[in-house]
Structures are given as structure tokens and as C-alpha cells.
Amino acid sequence: MNNEKSIIFTDNSKIVIEALTQAGADVFIGYPITPANLLYHYASKRFSVFMAAPDEITTLQWMAGFSAVGKISVTATSFPGFALMIESINMAYMMELPMVIILVQRLGPATGTATTGAQGDLLLLNGMISGGMSVATFNFSDELDCWNISAKAIEFAVKHRTPVVILTSKEEMMTKKSMDINLLPAILKYEREFYNSDENYISYKPEKNLVPAFLPLGNEKHQVRITASTHNMKGIIQNSTVEAMNNSKRLHFKNFRNIEDYTFYELDEVPGANTIIVSYGITSHSAKEAVINLRNDGKKISHLIAKTLLPVPQKYYEILSNYKTIVVAEENLTGQYQQILFGSKPDTNIISITEFGKMISPAAIIKQVSNYV
Amino acid sequence: MFRKFLEEGELPYCKGCGHSLVANNIDLALQKNNYSLLDLIVVTDIGCHGIIDKSFKTHTIHGLHGRSVALASGISAGINNPKKKVIALVGDGGATIGMQHIIDAAHNNFDITVIVHNNMLYGMTGGQPSEFTPYGFKTTTTPEGMKRAGYDICSMATTAGAKFVSRVIGTTDFSDVLAKAFATKGFSLVEVMEICPSYGVKANPGMKLKNIVEEAGLEIKNFVDKESDSYQAEIRTDLKSLFNDYDKIPVKYKSDINSPVNILISGSAGEGVQSAAEIFAKAAVSSGLNVSKKGNYPVTVGVGFSSSDIIISPNEILFTGTKDPDVIIITSKDGLDYSSSTVKSSSNAIIFCDSSLTLPETNAKVIKFDFRNKVPVKNVSLYALLYYLNYSKIFPLDALLENLKSDKLIAKLDLNKLLDFSLN
Ligand code: SF4
């Protein structure tokens, strides 16, 4: 970093792709879909291997193939494509194959409006692994996050042998902004470790942090068994044996435990505030602007921007327990993160600000929050 | 028979199931080709055949129903090593649900061998028909016999570009055919015709596999046998950062504005709205301002409206959603249709509008100008923005001109015309 400014005018898609490759991602496989097309476009210029798949199921299967032989694969899609990927994401999850899937949200249901942003897919992510297991899900609040968290997503995926989702949206990936690239810190390529003992390799024997050591399929030294069906540590299909059940449960606890070190958030607190706004992704901009305005009016208000969304970091509850009123702002019909955090019948001190089909404006947040501060 | 690649002992199938014969023939064929254990990656699908992976001493990977060929394709492309042999096993059920993967893998010529275990029904789920079930063949849910023919996967794979394709009857030693397939560079496929003793035989008592295959018109032969190269993943090493010096915008100018200005320019596709907005935005950046810009247009980008929201601000820009614009620039009928509700509701805005257009009632200040007649319409957006800049002086006109001069557009522009803001 130097003190001089280097201003560029860019969309965040460029920042994300550059960060992912610098962090060590080697392969991008994708199928074009709005509003993920810029990511696809930049990836075609920047990844050492770029492959255009004929559909999103194939995309995920090819990614799993690359991942199984030791590569780090990435894709970007939107809900319609993501929906096709879900079974294969479950496969990669069960096989414990690292990869990053960028989900650029747009307005649903179904094909909805491809060019309108949204934050409508979080509940889907929360329940997409059959069995109720969690998938690490990160999102961005600004350009700097696009840079730092993209790199961290690669690190999390590889270090913990798991698919990771980056949740973002049309507005975040397509709007261009001026920014100083000198503010972006250097990204160190994540140096991956492979199993290197002479002892027989056991594909799913948990090591440090519940993560099994990784060895690529096709290596010259040890047999590798990978499977998506319920299996024992050796990767042999089993019915519900204790060992197999423990293995499946481990997949959840692996993420749940290790997310602590990857809990990214921004907490802007003022002493004496009883009310806190919780925001994530695109709504964080509005919330920030609302907070500035409210404070200018002498209101005491705090703000938590959640960047690690799932599994829900326990730290958030610690923070929120200090507040009487919690306002969760998000761009979907029913308040998805609010439901994940507090259930579908929350206490009366939990306030949900939602919007469907357009961004939540700072004015809308100010109006609601003014009732409590 | 001596096994090298399979564990000793019984294979995990029902007694008399053809899948055992397929597995043993695979072992034999691999021995004929002198592979060693860890040269092999066996990819299995869902279905009875798929439980074989625990019996292989090679690398194994067991995935989803119908996807083994796609997974094998990814593995092969990823490993990119002709010494390694990737074999995808699939049933007729998997080949039904994953047909596109087979066609696609043949088309791309991935270096894999696909073995289709075609026993003409779904064994694992109770004997239901697949798309491969031949005409007249009975299954548990079609006791009267199938009313249409099954797929001929061999012809399809051949058409898609496979390099070696063969159909065999799975009752004898066909290891030579498999050995040939394994030795093929690029995509190869062997379809093994079988009958499932547990469901197929029961539903079709007395029927001989050979006769069924014959009646279905499924030829037992090599469909194609070609020398070729196989798919090679292109691994690029000459990659550069997406941030290059060319993209850096030096701040050379100054602006006096002290609060944000939201600008909406709304015109027609093909009239340069997006490129003009981009140049304008960059010029604002070179004047030391923070800038955001986004485009709106229908999915068919070549017709209809095209608009851009630009925010320029001396402060950090947070919310980039729609606020009431301070400035609305409308250069065409499409642009007016798109922005007319904004025009109606804007009372504090200033609107620059082509003289030919009739605006809806508005409290905003309106300035009409003959944008469309003064310059070729493909430059009308740029001209309107220049006009606005000249009028407002929110940053120096020179900033825009400099950015314009470094843009490839400049060759096609008549600057004199673009800078002529006189009324006639
Ligand atoms: S059900 Fe049919 S296909 Fe499956 S193992 Fe038994 S005989 Fe073979």
C-alpha cells in the first residue's frame, strides 16, 4: 500500500475475480446468466483455466471433478442456475470438495426480473443441504469486502474442504464506482497442504478442526476414495452405522466450529444506544447512510453489518444481546435473515424492514428506526 | 480369472446379474492394457452398478444419479494427463437423466471411457422403465410392454463425435472391446446389453436377451473407431492482473460542488447512452469526485430505452438506488417513456429534454434543446451530456474532453459539432 491514490472506475465483479485468482483459485467454470455475466467475462480473461459448461448441473460436476484432482474451482450464477446446482452442491459438500460458488441475487420468483437486484436467496442457502447442515456463506458490504472476503472464501473452502457460497446481488456486481485500488491490501496466495504421509490415506479421517487431510484423486501414492453417499471414514458406502452418521454430522460441525475464525462483521456502536440496525450486502449502504443521518439528528443508533452470514456466528448474538430493539433491514419480502436469526415468530423488539423489487432506501430505514430512537 | 483391479470374492450384485460380468471384463481389459492400480479413476453413478466402487482397488469416486459422465469429464479435464485413465460407469437410468452429459462429453472429446450398463430398466428402484427400454419390453409399471422404442445411445454418441463406440451383449467375454475403448485417445463409449434377473427376467419370462436386442434393432458392432487427439484443458500462464495502469484515472481537474448530484440520462438503444455516461463518469472522477454509474435497459439490449443513473459527489457514495434525480436528461421518445413517471414526480429537478418531445406535467425546471437535430443520433447522448456540463459547470468541460480524446470513440466524432451549443 502506498499513500498515493490510484483511482479506477470499476464494477465489483472485476475486484472479486482478481481477488479470487490472487488467492489461488485456478479454474472458473460457468454458464452465462444475468447478473453474473461480468464475473463470467472477467473470469474468461483471468483464470488459468476457464471452461464454458453447457448448463449449471454440468458446471458443478466439472468443478467437482477439478476439485477432486486438487484444483480450486469457482463459478458464478444467479438463482435459476443455482437451483440447478443444489443437488451437486450437496454432492460436493458430502465429498468434501473445496469450491466457491458466487450467487448473484436477482428478483424472483422463478426467472423474475434478471436485471433487478434482490436479497431473496438466503433462506434457501440456510436449508439447502439435506439434513440441515450449514454451508459457509459470506457476503460483501463494499469494494474492500469484495477484495478481502473473496480471498477469505477461497481460504475457508480449501482449508476446510468444503463448498463455500458468496452471496451478492445485481447492484453490487454491476454498478460501477470510483475507488482507490491502493487501498486494497496484498493478497497472499493460500498455500495448500496435501496429505504427505507414507501411511495409508483414509479419505474422511478427521484431523485438525474436524477436517480430513486432502489428497487428489489420481495421485501416484495412495488410493483415494470419494463418495457422496453416506459413508465411513474410508469412503465406503454404509447405511446408518454410527461411524457413518458421525461422519455426516461432522460436516456440519466442521463448518460451525471453524466459522468462528472467519466471522467477518463491522460493528459501529455508540454509547447509550438502545437500538441497533442489522444489515448485510447491498442494504448495508442504505443502512450506513441512514445511520449517518440519524446521528446528525442527534439519535443514538448502532449498526452491525454481517459479512459472514452462515452458519450464524454466535458472536452476533453476543453483540445483539446488548440492545433493546433490533432492526434487520433486507431486500426481500419476508425478512429472511431476521427469520434465521430470530425465528418466524420473533419477539416484539425485533423489527424487520423489508422491500421487494427495489432497494431499501436510507429514508425507509430512517422512517422505521425513528419510531424507536 | 485372476483379478488385479477388483477385490477378490463375490461382487455385490444379485446372483446372475450381468453387472458382475461387466466388472470382471473391465478388470481383464485393464490388465490387457497394462494399467497399474493408481492410473485408474473409476467414476460410478447411482443405480445397482454403482455399488461396485468399494470393490475397486483403484481411485474411486461415486456421485449423483446421471452425473458420472459429467464428473468424469471434469476429472479428466482437471487431471490433464494421458497416463491416467478415467472410466465412467453408468446405467440406462443414469444415461437417461444424464443424456446431455454423454452427448456433451463426446462432443468435447473428453478423454474418458463411458460404460453404459443397459439392462433396459431401473433395477435399484423396482424395475421401472427407462428411456432405453425397448418396444414391447415389459417392466413393473408397463406390464403390457413398452409402447415406444428405446434410445440408441451408440448412434447418438457417434453422431456427437465419439472416437470409439461399440455395443456388446453382456453374456460373453468382451474384454477386447473394452481394452480397445480404454486405449482410445478421447471419448469412447461401450454399451453393454444386459437383462436384470430380478425384474427384467421376471416381467418377460422366456425372452432371450439376444432376441430382445435384435428385435429392438440395436446392432452389435463397433460404430466408430477413430484415431484422434483428446480434449486438453488450456492452461494459461500469461495472465495479467485485471487492474492495469491504463485503467487508472489521474485526478487533474477540480470541481466546486459540495453536495451529491444525481443524474438520470434516458434515451434509446444505439444512441450511445451507456458509453457517453461512462465517459462523463470518468471525467467526473478525473475532477476528483466520487462517482457511481449503472445502466438500465431491457434484456434485448439493441432496442427500446437505454438509461443510466450517475451519481457524482464530493463525499463517499453509499446508497446507489433510485433517489429523485437532480438532473434528468431525455434525448428520445423511448427515453421519455422510460423516465416519464420520474419526470412527473420530480419537483426539484432540472430537466434537459429534446425539443421534439412533449413532457408530462411537472414542477421541475425544463430546458428544451434541439439535441437530435444538431448531431448524428448515435452521438446524441454524449452531446446532451456535454450540453448539460457546459450549462452547469459541475466539473470542467476539459475533463470530459480529455477523457473523450483517450477513448476510441473520438475517431468517429466531429468535436466542433459536439461543442456547438448555439441555438441554431
Ligand atoms: S436388481 Fe437387477 S440390476 Fe440390480 S443387482 Fe439385482 S439383478 Fe442386477
mmCIF file with all atom_site columns, N, CA and C and ligand atoms in Angstrom, chain B residues 13-14 17 19 48 119 123-124 196-199, ligand 1:
data_model
loop_
_atom_site.group_PDB
_atom_site.id
_atom_site.type_symbol
_atom_site.label_atom_id
_atom_site.label_alt_id
_atom_site.label_comp_id
_atom_site.label_asym_id
_atom_site.label_entity_id
_atom_site.label_seq_id
_atom_site.pdbx_PDB_ins_code
_atom_site.Cartn_x
_atom_site.Cartn_y
_atom_site.Cartn_z
_atom_site.occupancy
_atom_site.B_iso_or_equiv
_atom_site.pdbx_formal_charge
_atom_site.auth_seq_id
_atom_site.auth_comp_id
_atom_site.auth_asym_id
_atom_site.auth_atom_id
_atom_site.pdbx_PDB_model_num
ATOM   1  N  N   . TYR B 1 13  ? -23.611 -57.834 -6.413  1.00 0.00 ? 13  TYR B N   1
ATOM   2  C  CA  . TYR B 1 13  ? -24.872 -57.859 -7.182  1.00 0.00 ? 13  TYR B CA  1
ATOM   3  C  C   . TYR B 1 13  ? -25.683 -59.120 -6.918  1.00 0.00 ? 13  TYR B C   1
ATOM   4  N  N   . CYS B 1 14  ? -26.970 -59.090 -7.344  1.00 0.00 ? 14  CYS B N   1
ATOM   5  C  CA  . CYS B 1 14  ? -27.816 -60.283 -7.272  1.00 0.00 ? 14  CYS B CA  1
ATOM   6  C  C   . CYS B 1 14  ? -27.168 -61.395 -8.107  1.00 0.00 ? 14  CYS B C   1
ATOM   7  N  N   . CYS B 1 17  ? -26.619 -61.480 -12.135 1.00 0.00 ? 17  CYS B N   1
ATOM   8  C  CA  . CYS B 1 17  ? -26.695 -60.124 -12.711 1.00 0.00 ? 17  CYS B CA  1
ATOM   9  C  C   . CYS B 1 17  ? -25.523 -59.893 -13.664 1.00 0.00 ? 17  CYS B C   1
ATOM   10 N  N   . HIS B 1 19  ? -24.076 -57.284 -14.358 1.00 0.00 ? 19  HIS B N   1
ATOM   11 C  CA  . HIS B 1 19  ? -23.113 -56.281 -13.883 1.00 0.00 ? 19  HIS B CA  1
ATOM   12 C  C   . HIS B 1 19  ? -21.808 -56.925 -13.407 1.00 0.00 ? 19  HIS B C   1
ATOM   13 N  N   . CYS B 1 48  ? -27.787 -49.892 -9.517  1.00 0.00 ? 48  CYS B N   1
ATOM   14 C  CA  . CYS B 1 48  ? -27.135 -51.098 -8.996  1.00 0.00 ? 48  CYS B CA  1
ATOM   15 C  C   . CYS B 1 48  ? -25.651 -51.137 -9.334  1.00 0.00 ? 48  CYS B C   1
ATOM   16 N  N   . ASN B 1 119 ? -29.547 -52.465 -18.879 1.00 0.00 ? 119 ASN B N   1
ATOM   17 C  CA  . ASN B 1 119 ? -30.431 -53.621 -18.649 1.00 0.00 ? 119 ASN B CA  1
ATOM   18 C  C   . ASN B 1 119 ? -31.901 -53.239 -18.842 1.00 0.00 ? 119 ASN B C   1
ATOM   19 N  N   . GLY B 1 123 ? -33.217 -51.014 -12.058 1.00 0.00 ? 123 GLY B N   1
ATOM   20 C  CA  . GLY B 1 123 ? -33.192 -52.141 -11.125 1.00 0.00 ? 123 GLY B CA  1
ATOM   21 C  C   . GLY B 1 123 ? -33.318 -51.694 -9.680  1.00 0.00 ? 123 GLY B C   1
ATOM   22 N  N   . MET B 1 124 ? -32.598 -50.638 -9.336  1.00 0.00 ? 124 MET B N   1
ATOM   23 C  CA  . MET B 1 124 ? -32.485 -50.247 -7.927  1.00 0.00 ? 124 MET B CA  1
ATOM   24 C  C   . MET B 1 124 ? -33.809 -49.777 -7.314  1.00 0.00 ? 124 MET B C   1
ATOM   25 N  N   . CYS B 1 196 ? -31.838 -57.757 -16.338 1.00 0.00 ? 196 CYS B N   1
ATOM   26 C  CA  . CYS B 1 196 ? -31.810 -57.813 -14.873 1.00 0.00 ? 196 CYS B CA  1
ATOM   27 C  C   . CYS B 1 196 ? -32.598 -59.049 -14.420 1.00 0.00 ? 196 CYS B C   1
ATOM   28 N  N   . PRO B 1 197 ? -31.916 -60.019 -13.827 1.00 0.00 ? 197 PRO B N   1
ATOM   29 C  CA  . PRO B 1 197 ? -32.622 -61.234 -13.428 1.00 0.00 ? 197 PRO B CA  1
ATOM   30 C  C   . PRO B 1 197 ? -33.763 -60.943 -12.455 1.00 0.00 ? 197 PRO B C   1
ATOM   31 N  N   . SER B 1 198 ? -33.608 -59.980 -11.602 1.00 0.00 ? 198 SER B N   1
ATOM   32 C  CA  . SER B 1 198 ? -34.617 -59.757 -10.573 1.00 0.00 ? 198 SER B CA  1
ATOM   33 C  C   . SER B 1 198 ? -35.899 -59.136 -11.122 1.00 0.00 ? 198 SER B C   1
ATOM   34 N  N   . TYR B 1 199 ? -35.799 -58.252 -12.119 1.00 0.00 ? 199 TYR B N   1
ATOM   35 C  CA  . TYR B 1 199 ? -37.008 -57.601 -12.636 1.00 0.00 ? 199 TYR B CA  1
ATOM   36 C  C   . TYR B 1 199 ? -37.249 -57.914 -14.115 1.00 0.00 ? 199 TYR B C   1
HETATM 37 S  S1  . SF4 C 2 .   ? -31.700 -55.647 -9.222  1.00 0.00 ? 1   SF4 C S1  1
HETATM 38 FE FE1 . SF4 C 2 .   ? -31.198 -56.330 -11.285 1.00 0.00 ? 1   SF4 C FE1 1
HETATM 39 S  S2  . SF4 C 2 .   ? -29.622 -54.889 -11.956 1.00 0.00 ? 1   SF4 C S2  1
HETATM 40 FE FE2 . SF4 C 2 .   ? -29.748 -54.703 -9.757  1.00 0.00 ? 1   SF4 C FE2 1
HETATM 41 S  S3  . SF4 C 2 .   ? -28.186 -56.068 -8.994  1.00 0.00 ? 1   SF4 C S3  1
HETATM 42 FE FE3 . SF4 C 2 .   ? -30.079 -57.187 -8.996  1.00 0.00 ? 1   SF4 C FE3 1
HETATM 43 S  S4  . SF4 C 2 .   ? -30.094 -58.229 -10.957 1.00 0.00 ? 1   SF4 C S4  1
HETATM 44 FE FE4 . SF4 C 2 .   ? -28.549 -56.654 -11.086 1.00 0.00 ? 1   SF4 C FE4 1
#
